[in-house]
mmCIF file with all atom_site columns, C-alpha atoms in Angstrom:
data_model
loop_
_atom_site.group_PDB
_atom_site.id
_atom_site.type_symbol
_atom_site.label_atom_id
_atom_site.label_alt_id
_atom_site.label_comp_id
_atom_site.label_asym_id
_atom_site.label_entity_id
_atom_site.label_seq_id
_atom_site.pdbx_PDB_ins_code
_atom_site.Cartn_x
_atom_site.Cartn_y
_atom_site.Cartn_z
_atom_site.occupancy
_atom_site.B_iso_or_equiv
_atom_site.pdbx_formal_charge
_atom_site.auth_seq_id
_atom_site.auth_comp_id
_atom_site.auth_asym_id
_atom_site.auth_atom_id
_atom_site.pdbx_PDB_model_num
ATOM 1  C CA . UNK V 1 1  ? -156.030 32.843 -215.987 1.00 43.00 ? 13  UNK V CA 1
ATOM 2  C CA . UNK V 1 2  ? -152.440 31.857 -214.281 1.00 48.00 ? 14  UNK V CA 1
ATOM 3  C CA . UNK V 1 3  ? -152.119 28.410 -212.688 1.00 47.00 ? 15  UNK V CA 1
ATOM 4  C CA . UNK V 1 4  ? -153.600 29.325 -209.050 1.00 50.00 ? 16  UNK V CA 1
ATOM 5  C CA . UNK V 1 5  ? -151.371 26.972 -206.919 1.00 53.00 ? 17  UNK V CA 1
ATOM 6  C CA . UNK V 1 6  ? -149.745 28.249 -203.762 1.00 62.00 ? 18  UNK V CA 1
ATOM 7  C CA . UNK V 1 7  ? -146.790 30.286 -204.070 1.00 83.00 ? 19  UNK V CA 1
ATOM 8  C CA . UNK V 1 8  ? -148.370 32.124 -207.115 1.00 93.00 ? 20  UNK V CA 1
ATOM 9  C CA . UNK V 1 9  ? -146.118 35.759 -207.004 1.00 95.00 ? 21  UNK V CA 1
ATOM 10 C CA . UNK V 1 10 ? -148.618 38.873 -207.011 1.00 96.00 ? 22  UNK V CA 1
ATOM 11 C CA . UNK V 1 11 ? -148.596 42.137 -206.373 1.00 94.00 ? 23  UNK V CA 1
ATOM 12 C CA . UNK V 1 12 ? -150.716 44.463 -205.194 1.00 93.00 ? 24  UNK V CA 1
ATOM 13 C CA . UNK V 1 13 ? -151.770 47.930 -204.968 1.00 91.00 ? 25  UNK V CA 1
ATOM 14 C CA . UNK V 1 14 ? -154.360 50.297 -203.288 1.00 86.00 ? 26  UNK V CA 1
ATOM 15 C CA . UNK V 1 15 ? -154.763 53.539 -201.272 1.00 84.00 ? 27  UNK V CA 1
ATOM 16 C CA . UNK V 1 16 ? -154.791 52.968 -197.500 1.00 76.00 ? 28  UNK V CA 1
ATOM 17 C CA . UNK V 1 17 ? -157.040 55.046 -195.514 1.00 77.00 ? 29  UNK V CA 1
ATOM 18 C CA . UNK V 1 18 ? -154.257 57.140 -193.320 1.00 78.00 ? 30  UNK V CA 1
ATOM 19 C CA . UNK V 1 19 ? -152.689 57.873 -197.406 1.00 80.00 ? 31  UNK V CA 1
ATOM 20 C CA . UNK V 1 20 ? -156.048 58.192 -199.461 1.00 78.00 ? 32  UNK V CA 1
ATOM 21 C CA . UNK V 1 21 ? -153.566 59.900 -202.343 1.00 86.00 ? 33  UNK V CA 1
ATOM 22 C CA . UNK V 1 22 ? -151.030 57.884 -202.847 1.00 86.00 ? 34  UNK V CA 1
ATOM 23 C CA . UNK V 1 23 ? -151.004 54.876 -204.274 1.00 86.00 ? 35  UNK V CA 1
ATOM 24 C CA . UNK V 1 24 ? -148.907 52.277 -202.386 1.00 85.00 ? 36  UNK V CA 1
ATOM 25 C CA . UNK V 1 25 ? -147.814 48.486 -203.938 1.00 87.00 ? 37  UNK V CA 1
ATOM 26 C CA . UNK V 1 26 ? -146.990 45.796 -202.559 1.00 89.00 ? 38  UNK V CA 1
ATOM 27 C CA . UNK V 1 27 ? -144.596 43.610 -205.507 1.00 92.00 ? 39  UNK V CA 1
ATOM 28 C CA . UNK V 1 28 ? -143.315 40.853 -202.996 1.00 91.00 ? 40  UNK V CA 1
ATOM 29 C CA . UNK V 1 29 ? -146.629 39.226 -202.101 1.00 93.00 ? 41  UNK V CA 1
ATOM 30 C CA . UNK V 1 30 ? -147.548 35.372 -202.608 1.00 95.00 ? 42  UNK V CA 1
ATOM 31 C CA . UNK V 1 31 ? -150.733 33.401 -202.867 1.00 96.00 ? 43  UNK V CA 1
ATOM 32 C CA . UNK V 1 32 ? -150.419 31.270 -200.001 1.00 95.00 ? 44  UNK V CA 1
ATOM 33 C CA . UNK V 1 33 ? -153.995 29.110 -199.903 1.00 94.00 ? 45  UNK V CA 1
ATOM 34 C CA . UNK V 1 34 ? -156.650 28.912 -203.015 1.00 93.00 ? 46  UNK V CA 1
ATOM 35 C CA . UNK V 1 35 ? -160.384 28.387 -201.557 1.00 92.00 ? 47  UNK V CA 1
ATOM 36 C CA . UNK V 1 36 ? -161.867 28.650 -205.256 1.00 88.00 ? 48  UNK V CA 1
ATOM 37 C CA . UNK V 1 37 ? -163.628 31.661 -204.452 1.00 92.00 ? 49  UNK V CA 1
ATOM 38 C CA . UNK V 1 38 ? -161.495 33.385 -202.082 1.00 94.00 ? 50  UNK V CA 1
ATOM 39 C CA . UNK V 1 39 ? -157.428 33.294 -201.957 1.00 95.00 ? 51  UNK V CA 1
ATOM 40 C CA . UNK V 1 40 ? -155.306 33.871 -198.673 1.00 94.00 ? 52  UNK V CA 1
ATOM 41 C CA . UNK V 1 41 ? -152.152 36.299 -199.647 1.00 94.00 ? 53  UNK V CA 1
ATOM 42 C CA . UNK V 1 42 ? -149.466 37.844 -197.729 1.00 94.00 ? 54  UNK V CA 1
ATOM 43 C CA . UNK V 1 43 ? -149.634 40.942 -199.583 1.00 91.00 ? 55  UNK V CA 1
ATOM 44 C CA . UNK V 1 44 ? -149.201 44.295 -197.112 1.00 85.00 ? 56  UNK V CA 1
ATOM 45 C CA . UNK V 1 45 ? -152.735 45.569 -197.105 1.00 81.00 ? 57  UNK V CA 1
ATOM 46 C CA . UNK V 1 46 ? -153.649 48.550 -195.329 1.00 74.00 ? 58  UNK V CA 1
ATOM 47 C CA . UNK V 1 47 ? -156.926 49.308 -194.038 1.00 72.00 ? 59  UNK V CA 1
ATOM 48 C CA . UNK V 1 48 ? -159.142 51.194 -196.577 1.00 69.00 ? 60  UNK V CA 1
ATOM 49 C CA . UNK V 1 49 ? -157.309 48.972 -199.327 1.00 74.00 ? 61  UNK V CA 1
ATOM 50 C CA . UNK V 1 50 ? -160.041 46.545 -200.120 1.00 82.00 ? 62  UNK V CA 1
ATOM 51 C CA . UNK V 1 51 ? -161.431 47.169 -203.906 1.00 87.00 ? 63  UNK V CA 1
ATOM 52 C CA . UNK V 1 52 ? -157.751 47.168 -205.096 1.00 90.00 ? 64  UNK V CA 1
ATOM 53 C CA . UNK V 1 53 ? -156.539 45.574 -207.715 1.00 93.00 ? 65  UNK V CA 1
ATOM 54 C CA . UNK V 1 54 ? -154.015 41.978 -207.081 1.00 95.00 ? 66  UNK V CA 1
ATOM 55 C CA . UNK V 1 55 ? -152.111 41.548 -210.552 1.00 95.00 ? 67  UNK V CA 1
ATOM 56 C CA . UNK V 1 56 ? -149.864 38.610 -211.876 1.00 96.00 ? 68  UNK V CA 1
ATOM 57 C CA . UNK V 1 57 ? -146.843 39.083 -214.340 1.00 94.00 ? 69  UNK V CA 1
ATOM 58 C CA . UNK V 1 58 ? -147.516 37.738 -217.700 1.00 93.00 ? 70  UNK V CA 1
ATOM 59 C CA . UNK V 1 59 ? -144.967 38.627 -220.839 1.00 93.00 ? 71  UNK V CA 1
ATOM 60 C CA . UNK V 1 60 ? -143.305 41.476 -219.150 1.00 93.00 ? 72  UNK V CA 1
ATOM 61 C CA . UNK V 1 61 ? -146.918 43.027 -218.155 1.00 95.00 ? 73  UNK V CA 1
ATOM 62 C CA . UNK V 1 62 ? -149.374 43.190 -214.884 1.00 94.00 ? 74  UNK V CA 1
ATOM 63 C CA . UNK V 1 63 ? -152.471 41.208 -215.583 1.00 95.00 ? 75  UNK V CA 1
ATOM 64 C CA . UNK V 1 64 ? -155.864 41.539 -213.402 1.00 94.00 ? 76  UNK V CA 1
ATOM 65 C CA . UNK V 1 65 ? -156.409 38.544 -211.297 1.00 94.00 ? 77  UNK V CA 1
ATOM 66 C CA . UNK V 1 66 ? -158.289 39.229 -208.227 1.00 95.00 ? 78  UNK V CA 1
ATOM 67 C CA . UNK V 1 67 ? -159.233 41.863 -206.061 1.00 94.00 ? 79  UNK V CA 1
ATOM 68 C CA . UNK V 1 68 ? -158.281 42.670 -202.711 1.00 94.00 ? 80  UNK V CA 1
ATOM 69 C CA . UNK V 1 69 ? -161.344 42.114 -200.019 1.00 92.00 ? 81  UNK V CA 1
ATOM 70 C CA . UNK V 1 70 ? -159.697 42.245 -196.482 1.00 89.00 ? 82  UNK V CA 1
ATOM 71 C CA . UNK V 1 71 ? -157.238 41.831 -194.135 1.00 84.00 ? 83  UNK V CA 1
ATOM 72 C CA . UNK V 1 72 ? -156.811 39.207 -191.682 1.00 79.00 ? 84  UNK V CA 1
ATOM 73 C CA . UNK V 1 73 ? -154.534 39.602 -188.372 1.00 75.00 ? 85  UNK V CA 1
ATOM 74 C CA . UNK V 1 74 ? -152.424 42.438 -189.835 1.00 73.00 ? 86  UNK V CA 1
ATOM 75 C CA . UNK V 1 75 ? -150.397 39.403 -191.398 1.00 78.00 ? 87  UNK V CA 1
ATOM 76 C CA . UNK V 1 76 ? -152.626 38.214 -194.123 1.00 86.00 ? 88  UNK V CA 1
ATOM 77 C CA . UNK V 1 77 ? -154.865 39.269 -196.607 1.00 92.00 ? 89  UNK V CA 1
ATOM 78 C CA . UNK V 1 78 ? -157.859 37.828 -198.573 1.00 93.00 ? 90  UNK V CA 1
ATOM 79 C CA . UNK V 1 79 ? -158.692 38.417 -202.398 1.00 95.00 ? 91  UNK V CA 1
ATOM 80 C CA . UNK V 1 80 ? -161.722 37.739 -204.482 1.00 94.00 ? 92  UNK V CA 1
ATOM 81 C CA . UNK V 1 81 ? -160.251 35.682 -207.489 1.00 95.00 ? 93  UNK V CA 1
ATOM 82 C CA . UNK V 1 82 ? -161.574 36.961 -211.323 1.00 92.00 ? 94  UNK V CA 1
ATOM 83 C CA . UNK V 1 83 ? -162.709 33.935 -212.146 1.00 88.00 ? 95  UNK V CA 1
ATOM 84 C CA . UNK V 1 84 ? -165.613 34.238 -209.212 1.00 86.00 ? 96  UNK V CA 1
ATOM 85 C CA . UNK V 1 85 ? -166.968 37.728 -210.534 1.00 79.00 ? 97  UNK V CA 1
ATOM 86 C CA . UNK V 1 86 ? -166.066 37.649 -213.958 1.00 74.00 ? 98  UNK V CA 1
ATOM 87 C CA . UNK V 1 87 ? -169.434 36.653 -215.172 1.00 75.00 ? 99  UNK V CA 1
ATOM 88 C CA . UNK V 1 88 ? -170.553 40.262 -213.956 1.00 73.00 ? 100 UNK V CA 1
ATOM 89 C CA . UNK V 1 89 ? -168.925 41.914 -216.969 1.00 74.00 ? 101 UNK V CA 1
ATOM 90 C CA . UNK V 1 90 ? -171.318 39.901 -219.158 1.00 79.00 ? 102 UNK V CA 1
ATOM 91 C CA . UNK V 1 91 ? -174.196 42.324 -217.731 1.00 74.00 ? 103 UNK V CA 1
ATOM 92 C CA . UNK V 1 92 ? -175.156 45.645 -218.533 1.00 72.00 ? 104 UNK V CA 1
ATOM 93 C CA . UNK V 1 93 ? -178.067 45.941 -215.814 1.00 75.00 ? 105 UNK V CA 1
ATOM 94 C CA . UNK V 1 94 ? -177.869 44.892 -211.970 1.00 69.00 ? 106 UNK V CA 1
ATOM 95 C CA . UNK V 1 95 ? -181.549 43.557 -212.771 1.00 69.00 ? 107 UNK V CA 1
ATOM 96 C CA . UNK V 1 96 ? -182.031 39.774 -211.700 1.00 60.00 ? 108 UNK V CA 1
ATOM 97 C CA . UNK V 1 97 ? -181.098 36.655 -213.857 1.00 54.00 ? 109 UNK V CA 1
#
């Protein structure tokens, strides 16, 4: 998991609802605040984008480290860090603890 201070480079992709077939990036985005369980970015994200993936560069390649939830004031956006859902993978039913 990358260091999760602000200023953290991202990028981020999705399909936006008016463009449900292509797949549109955003490469120039920043973590701007860490919550723990929710980060603040100013990746471009169209509605219909939540569910996408936000990837760091690590050794040349894009690494998983969030997903994209919302958007907030058509200026920011908010992702769901992998360390808050990770957990999940561990399970193979949706059954209770």
């Amino acid at each position: 998991m990358p260091d999760t201070t602000g200023g953290l480079d991202l990028t981020s992709a999705g399909y936006a609802r008016d463009r449900p077939f292509l797949l549109a990036a955003d490469k120039n985005c920043k973590l701007l605040k860490d919550r723990g369980n929710l980060w603040l970015t100013s990746c471009d994200t169209n509605y219909g984008g939540s569910g996408g993936p936000v990837m760091v560069e690590e050794g040349g390649k894009l690494k998983l480290t969030a997903i994209m939830v919302a958007s907030a004031q058509n200026k920011f956006s908010i992702a769901v860090p992998i360390n808050t859902w990770s957990h999940l993978l561990e399970k193979s039913t949706c059954e209770g603890n």
